[in-house]
One Martini backbone bead per residue (centre of mass of N, CA, C, O) as a GRO file, in nm:
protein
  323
    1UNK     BB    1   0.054   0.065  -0.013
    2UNK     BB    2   0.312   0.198  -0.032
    3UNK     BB    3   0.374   0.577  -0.147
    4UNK     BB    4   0.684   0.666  -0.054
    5UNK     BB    5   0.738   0.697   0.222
    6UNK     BB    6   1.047   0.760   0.294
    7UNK     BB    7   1.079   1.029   0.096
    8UNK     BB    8   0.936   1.167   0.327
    9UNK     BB    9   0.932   1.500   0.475
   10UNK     BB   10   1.013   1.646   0.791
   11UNK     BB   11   1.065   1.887   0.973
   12UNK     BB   12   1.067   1.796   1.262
   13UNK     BB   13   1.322   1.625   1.159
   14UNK     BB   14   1.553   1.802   1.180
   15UNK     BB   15   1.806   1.946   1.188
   16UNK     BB   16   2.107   2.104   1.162
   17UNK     BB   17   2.115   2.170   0.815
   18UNK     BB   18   1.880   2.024   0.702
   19UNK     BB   19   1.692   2.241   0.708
   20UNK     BB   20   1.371   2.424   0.637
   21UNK     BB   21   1.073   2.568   0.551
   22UNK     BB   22   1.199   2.790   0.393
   23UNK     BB   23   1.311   2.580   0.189
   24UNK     BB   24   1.113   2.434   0.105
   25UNK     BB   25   0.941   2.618  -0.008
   26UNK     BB   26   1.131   2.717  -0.243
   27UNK     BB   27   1.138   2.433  -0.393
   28UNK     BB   28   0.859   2.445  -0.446
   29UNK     BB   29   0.867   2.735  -0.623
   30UNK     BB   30   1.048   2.567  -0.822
   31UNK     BB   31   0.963   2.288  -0.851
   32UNK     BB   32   1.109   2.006  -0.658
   33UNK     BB   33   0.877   2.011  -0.455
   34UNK     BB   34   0.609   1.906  -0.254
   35UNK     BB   35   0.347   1.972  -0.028
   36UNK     BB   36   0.124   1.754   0.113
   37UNK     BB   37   0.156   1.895   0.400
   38UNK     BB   38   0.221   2.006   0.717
   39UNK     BB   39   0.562   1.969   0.706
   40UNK     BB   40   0.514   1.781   0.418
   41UNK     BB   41   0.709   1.645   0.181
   42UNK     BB   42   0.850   1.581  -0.179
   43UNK     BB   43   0.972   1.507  -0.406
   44UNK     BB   44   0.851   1.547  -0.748
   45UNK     BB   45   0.970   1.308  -0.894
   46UNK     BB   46   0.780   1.123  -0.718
   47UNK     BB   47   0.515   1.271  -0.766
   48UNK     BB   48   0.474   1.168  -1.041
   49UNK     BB   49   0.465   0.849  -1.014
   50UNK     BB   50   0.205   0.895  -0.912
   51UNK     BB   51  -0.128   0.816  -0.861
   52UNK     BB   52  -0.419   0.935  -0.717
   53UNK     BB   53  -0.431   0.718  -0.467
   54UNK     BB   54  -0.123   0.775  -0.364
   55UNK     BB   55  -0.145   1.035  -0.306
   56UNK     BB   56  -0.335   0.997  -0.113
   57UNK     BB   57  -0.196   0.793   0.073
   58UNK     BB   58   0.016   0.987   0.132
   59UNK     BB   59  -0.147   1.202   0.266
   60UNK     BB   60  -0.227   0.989   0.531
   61UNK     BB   61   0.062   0.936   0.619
   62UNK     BB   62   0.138   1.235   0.673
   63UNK     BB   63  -0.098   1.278   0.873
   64UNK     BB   64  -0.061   1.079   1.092
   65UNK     BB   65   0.189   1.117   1.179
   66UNK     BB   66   0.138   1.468   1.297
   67UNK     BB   67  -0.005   1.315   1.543
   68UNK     BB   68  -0.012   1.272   1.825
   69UNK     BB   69  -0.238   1.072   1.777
   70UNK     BB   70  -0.342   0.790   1.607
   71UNK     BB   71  -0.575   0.796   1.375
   72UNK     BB   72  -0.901   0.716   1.258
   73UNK     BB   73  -0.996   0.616   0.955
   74UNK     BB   74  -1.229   0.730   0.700
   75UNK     BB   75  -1.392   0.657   0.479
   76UNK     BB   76  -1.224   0.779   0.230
   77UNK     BB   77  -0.961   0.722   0.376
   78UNK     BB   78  -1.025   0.407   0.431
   79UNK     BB   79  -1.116   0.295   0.118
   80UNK     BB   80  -0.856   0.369   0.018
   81UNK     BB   81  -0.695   0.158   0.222
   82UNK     BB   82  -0.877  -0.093   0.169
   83UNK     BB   83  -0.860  -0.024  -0.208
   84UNK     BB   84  -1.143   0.097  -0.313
   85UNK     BB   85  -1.309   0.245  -0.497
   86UNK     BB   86  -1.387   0.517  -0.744
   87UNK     BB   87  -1.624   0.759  -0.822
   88UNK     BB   88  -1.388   0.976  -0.945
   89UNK     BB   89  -1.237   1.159  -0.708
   90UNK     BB   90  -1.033   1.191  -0.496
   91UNK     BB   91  -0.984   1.360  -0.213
   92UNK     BB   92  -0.820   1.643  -0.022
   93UNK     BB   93  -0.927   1.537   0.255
   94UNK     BB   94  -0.918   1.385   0.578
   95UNK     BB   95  -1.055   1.120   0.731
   96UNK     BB   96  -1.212   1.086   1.072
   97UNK     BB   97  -1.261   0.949   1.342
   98UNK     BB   98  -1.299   1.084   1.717
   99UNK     BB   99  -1.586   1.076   1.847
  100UNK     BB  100  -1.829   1.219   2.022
  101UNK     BB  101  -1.647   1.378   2.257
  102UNK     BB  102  -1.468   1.540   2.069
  103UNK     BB  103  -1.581   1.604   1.782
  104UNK     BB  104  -1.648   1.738   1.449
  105UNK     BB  105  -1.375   1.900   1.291
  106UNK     BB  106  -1.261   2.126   1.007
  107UNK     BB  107  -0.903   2.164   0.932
  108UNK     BB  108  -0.634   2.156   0.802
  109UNK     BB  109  -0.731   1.904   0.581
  110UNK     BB  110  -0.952   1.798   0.833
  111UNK     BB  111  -1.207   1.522   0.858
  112UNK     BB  112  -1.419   1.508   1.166
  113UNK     BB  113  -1.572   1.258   1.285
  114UNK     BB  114  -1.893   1.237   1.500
  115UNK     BB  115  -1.850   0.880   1.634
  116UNK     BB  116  -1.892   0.589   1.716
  117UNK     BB  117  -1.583   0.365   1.803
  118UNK     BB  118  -1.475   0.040   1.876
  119UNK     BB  119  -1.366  -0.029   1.592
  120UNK     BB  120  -1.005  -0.131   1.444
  121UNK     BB  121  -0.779  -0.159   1.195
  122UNK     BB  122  -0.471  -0.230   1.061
  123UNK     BB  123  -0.270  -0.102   0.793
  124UNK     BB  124   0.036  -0.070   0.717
  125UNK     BB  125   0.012   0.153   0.997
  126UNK     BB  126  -0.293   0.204   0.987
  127UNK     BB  127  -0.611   0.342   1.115
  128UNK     BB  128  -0.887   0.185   1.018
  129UNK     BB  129  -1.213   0.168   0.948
  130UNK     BB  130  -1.383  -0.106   0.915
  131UNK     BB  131  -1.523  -0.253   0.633
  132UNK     BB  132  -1.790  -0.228   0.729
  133UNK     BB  133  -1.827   0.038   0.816
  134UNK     BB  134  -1.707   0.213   0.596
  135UNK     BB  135  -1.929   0.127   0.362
  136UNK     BB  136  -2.142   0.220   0.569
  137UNK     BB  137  -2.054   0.536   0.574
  138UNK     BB  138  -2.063   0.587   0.251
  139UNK     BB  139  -2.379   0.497   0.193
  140UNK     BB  140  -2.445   0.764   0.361
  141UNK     BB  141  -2.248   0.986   0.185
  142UNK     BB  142  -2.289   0.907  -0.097
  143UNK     BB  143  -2.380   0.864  -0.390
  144UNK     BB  144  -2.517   0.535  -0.554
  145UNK     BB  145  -2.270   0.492  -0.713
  146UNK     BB  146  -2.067   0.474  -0.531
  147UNK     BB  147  -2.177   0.283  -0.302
  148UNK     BB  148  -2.247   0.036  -0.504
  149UNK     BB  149  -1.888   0.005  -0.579
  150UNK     BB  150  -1.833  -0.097  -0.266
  151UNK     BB  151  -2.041  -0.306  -0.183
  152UNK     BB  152  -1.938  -0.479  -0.451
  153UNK     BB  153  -1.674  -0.502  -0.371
  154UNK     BB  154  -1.654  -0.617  -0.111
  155UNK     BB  155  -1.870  -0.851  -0.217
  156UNK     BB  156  -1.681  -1.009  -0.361
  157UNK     BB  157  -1.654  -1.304  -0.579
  158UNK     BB  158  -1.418  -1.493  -0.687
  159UNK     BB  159  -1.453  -1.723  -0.925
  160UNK     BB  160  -1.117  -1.889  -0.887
  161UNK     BB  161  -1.043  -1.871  -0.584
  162UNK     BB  162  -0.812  -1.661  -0.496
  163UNK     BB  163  -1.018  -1.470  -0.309
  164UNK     BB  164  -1.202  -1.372  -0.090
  165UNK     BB  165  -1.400  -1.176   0.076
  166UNK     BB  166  -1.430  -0.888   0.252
  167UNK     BB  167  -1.759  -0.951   0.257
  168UNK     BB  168  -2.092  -0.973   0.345
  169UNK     BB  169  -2.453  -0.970   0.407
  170UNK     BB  170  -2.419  -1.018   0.686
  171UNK     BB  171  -2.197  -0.844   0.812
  172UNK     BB  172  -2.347  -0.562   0.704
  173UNK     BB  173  -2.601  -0.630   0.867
  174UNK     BB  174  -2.468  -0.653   1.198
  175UNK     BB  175  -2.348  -0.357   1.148
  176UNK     BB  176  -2.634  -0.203   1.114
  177UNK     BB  177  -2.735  -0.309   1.382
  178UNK     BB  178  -2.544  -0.190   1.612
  179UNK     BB  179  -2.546   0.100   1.529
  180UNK     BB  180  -2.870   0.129   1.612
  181UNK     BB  181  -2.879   0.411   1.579
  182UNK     BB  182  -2.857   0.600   1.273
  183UNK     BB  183  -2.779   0.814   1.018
  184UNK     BB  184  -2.918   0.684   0.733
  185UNK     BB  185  -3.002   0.368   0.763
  186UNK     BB  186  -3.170   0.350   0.507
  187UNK     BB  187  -2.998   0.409   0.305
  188UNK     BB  188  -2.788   0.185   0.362
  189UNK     BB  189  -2.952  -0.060   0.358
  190UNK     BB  190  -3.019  -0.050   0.045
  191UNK     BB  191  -2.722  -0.085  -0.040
  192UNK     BB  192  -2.698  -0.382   0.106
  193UNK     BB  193  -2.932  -0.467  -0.091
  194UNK     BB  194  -2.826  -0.425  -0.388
  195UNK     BB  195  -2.563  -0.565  -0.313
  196UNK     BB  196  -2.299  -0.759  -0.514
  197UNK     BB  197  -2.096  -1.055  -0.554
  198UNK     BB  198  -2.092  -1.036  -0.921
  199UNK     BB  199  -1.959  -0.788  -0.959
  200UNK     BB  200  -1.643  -0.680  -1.094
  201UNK     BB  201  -1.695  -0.361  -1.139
  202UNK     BB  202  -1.782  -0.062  -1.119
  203UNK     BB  203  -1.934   0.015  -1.418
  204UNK     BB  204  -2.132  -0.248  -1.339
  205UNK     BB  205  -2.262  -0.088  -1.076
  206UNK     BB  206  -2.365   0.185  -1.257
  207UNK     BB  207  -2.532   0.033  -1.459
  208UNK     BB  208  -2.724  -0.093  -1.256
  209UNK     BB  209  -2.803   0.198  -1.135
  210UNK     BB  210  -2.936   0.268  -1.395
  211UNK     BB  211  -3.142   0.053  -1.489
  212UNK     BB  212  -3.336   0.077  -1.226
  213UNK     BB  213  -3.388   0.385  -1.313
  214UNK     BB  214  -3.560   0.305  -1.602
  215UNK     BB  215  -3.655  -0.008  -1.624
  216UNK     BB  216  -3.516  -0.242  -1.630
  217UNK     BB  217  -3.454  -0.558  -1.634
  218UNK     BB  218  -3.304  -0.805  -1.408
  219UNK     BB  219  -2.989  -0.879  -1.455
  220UNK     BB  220  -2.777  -1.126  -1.520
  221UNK     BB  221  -2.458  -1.237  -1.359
  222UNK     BB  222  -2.173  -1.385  -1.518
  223UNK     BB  223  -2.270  -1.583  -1.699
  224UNK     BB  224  -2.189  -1.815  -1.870
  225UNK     BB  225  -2.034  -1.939  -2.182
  226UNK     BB  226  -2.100  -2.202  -2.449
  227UNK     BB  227  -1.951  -2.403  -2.719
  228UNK     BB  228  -1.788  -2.619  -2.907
  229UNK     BB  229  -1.493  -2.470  -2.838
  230UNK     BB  230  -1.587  -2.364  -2.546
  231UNK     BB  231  -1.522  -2.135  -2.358
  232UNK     BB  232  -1.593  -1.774  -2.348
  233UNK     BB  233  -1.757  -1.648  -2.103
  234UNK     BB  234  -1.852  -1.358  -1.892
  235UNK     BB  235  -2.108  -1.144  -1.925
  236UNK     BB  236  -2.210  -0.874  -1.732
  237UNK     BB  237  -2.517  -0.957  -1.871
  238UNK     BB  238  -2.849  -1.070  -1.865
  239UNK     BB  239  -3.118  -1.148  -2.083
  240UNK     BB  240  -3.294  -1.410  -2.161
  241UNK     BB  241  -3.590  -1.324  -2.296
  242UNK     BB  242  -3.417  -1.151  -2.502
  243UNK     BB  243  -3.162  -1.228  -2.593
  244UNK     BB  244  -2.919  -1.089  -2.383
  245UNK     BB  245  -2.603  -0.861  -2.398
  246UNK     BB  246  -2.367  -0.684  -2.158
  247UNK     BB  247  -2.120  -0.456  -2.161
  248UNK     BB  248  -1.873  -0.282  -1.946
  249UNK     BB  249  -1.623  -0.061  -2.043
  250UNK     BB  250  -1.322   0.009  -1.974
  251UNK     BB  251  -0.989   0.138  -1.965
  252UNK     BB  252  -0.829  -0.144  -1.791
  253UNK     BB  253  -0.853  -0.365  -1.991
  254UNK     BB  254  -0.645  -0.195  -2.201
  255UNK     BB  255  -0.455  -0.025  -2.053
  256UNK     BB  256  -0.398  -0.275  -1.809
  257UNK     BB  257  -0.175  -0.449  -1.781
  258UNK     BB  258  -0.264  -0.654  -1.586
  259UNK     BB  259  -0.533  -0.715  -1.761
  260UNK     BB  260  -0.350  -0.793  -2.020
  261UNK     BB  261  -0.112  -1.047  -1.941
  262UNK     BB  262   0.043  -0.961  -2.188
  263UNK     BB  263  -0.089  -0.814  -2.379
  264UNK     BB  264  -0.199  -0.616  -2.596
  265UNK     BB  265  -0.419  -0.400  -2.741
  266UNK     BB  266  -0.479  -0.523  -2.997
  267UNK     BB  267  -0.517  -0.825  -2.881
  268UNK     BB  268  -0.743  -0.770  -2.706
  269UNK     BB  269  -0.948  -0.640  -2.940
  270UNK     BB  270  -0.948  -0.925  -3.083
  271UNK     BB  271  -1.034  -1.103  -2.821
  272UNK     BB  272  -1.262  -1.005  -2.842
  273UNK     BB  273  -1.416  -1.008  -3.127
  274UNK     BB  274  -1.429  -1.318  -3.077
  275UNK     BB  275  -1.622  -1.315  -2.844
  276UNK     BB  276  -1.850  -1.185  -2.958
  277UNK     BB  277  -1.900  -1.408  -3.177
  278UNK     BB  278  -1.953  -1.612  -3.027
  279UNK     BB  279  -2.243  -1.504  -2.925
  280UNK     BB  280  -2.387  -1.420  -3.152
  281UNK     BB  281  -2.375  -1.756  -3.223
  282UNK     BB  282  -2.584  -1.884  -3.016
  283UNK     BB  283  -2.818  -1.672  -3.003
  284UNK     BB  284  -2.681  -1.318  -2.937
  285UNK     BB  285  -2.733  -0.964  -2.848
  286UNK     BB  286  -2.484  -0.709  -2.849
  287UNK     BB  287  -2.380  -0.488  -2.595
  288UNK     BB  288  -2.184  -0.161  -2.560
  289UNK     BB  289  -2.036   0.029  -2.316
  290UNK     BB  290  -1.947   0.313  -2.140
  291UNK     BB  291  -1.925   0.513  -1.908
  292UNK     BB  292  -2.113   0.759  -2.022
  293UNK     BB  293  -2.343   0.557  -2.013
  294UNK     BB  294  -2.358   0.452  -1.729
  295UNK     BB  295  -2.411   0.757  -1.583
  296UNK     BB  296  -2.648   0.737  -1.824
  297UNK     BB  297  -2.970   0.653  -1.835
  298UNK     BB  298  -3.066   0.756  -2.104
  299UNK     BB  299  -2.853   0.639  -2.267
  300UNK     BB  300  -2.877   0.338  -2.187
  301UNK     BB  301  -3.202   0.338  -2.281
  302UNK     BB  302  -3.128   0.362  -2.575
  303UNK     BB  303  -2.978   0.146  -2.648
  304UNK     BB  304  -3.121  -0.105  -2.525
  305UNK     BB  305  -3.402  -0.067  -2.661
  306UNK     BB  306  -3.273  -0.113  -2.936
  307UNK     BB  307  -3.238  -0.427  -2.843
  308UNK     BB  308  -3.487  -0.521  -2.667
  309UNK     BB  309  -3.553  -0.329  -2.424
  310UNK     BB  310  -3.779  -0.300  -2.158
  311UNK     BB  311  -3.927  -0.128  -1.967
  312UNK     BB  312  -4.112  -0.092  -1.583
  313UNK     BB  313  -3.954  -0.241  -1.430
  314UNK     BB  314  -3.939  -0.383  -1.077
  315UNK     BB  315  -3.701  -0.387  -0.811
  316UNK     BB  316  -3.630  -0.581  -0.580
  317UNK     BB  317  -3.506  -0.634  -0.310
  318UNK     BB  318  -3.404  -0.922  -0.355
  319UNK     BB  319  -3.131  -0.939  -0.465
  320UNK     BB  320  -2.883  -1.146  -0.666
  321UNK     BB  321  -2.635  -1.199  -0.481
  322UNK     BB  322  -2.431  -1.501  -0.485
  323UNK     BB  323  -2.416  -1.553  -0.144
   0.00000   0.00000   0.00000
């Protein structure tokens, strides 16, 4: 998880002679290094190799150490820390969860919420709460798209058992009787009612919050398909009533070295074209679209309806969790 801990430099760990604030500012200045937090340094060239994630992961680091007592990271800080997704931004400010007696305020990037927290795990050596916690806290605070994306995230089982599940429909719900009462409730209910171990990725989350939105028929995940040459794949949706299927792309099937296995990016786009002709002979017809369809209901009811998927379906409590 650590993104280049040893490269931060601290004012306060100074000696004699090593700098002072006043020379870090100046490198900033200069764009030799950035400032992380107060008093939070790094070089510039060190920075520029971080991704989006890695950044908010060193400023978590950075403002935890700087803490007279060690905080309990939560929310978006939360997490961050334990891998979890985001659609859209990371945030610029560090949240933490602090008890009810100490009191929630926010000052010098820094988001203190007050809420009772009896329960927490260590990760990297950040103290950050736990998996059900975080979950329940964002789909509280979050818009339905993001909640929907970490609740199928944590909710994930490997088709290969590769790794467990980072968490349950049982477990999210004894966190959420435990905790009861407390605010948003019925909004976190509805999340972990609503959510999936069988969604691979951010995307088919977004999608599938976009269709109940829509009312199209609730649609079976990553059904297996096989033809005479054997497995073909597990397409992101299915709607057998009307030999239909959908896929959701993103951009790191084809951009992300590690997904694409060692193939090229070519290759990758050649090996789907294969893969969609054998669905499409079996016969299915098959829809595609990306990001920009998946978070807009309007576009994805015009695509889908095209392809012969009706709306005005109700989509009931009991999603087909798959675990």
């Amino acid at each position: 998880m650590d993104p280049l801990p040893s490269k931060l430099t601290f004012v306060r760990d100074l000696g004699f002679g090593e700098g002072n604030r006043q020379q870090h500012a100046a490198a900033v200045a200069l764009n030799r290094e950035v400032r992380v937090s107060r008093g939070t340094y790094v070089p510039r060239s060190d920075w520029e190799t971080l991704g989006t994630r890695d950044r908010y992961l060193l400023l978590l680091r950075a403002v935890a150490a700087t803490r007279k007592n060690q905080p309990i990271l939560s929310h978006w800080s939360a997490a961050a820390v334990h891998g979890m997704p985001i659609i859209g931004a990371w945030p610029s400010r560090v949240h933490m969860t602090v008890g009810v007696v100490a009191g929630g305020r926010s000052r010098n990037g820094v988001v203190k919420h007050s809420a009772a927290i009896d329960d927490y795990v260590e990760v990297d050596g950040l103290r950050v709460t736990t998996i059900a916690r975080t979950v329940l806290d964002m789909a509280v605070c979050c818009p339905v798209l993001q909640a929907t994306a970490m609740v199928d995230f944590a909710l994930h089982r490997d088709r290969f058992n590769r790794w467990p599940p980072l968490t349950s429909h049982l477990e999210l719900l004894a966190e959420w009787n435990r905790r009861l009462p407390f605010r948003g409730h019925a909004r976190a209910l509805a999340a972990i009612e609503f959510g999936s171990s069988r969604a691979d990725t951010p995307i088919e989350s977004a999608s599938r919050v976009s269709m109940r939105q829509v009312g199209f028929p609730q649609p079976r995940l990553q059904t297996p398909f096989s033809d005479a040459d054997g497995f073909i794949g597990e397409p992101d949706f299915e709607w057998p009533d009307f030999d239909l299927l959908g896929e959701a792309d993103g951009d790191r099937k084809y951009l992300d070295r590690a997904f694409r296995s060692g193939r090229t990016v070519e290759q990758v786009l050649l090996d789907e074209k294969i893969r969609e002709d054998r669905l499409r002979a079996l016969p299915r017809a098959v829809g595609r679209w990306r990001w920009s369809t998946a978070v807009n209901p309007g576009a994805l009811r015009t695509k889908l309806v095209r392809l012969g998927l009706p709306t005005g379906a109700e989509w009931g409590q009991n999603f087909e969790h798959g675990d």
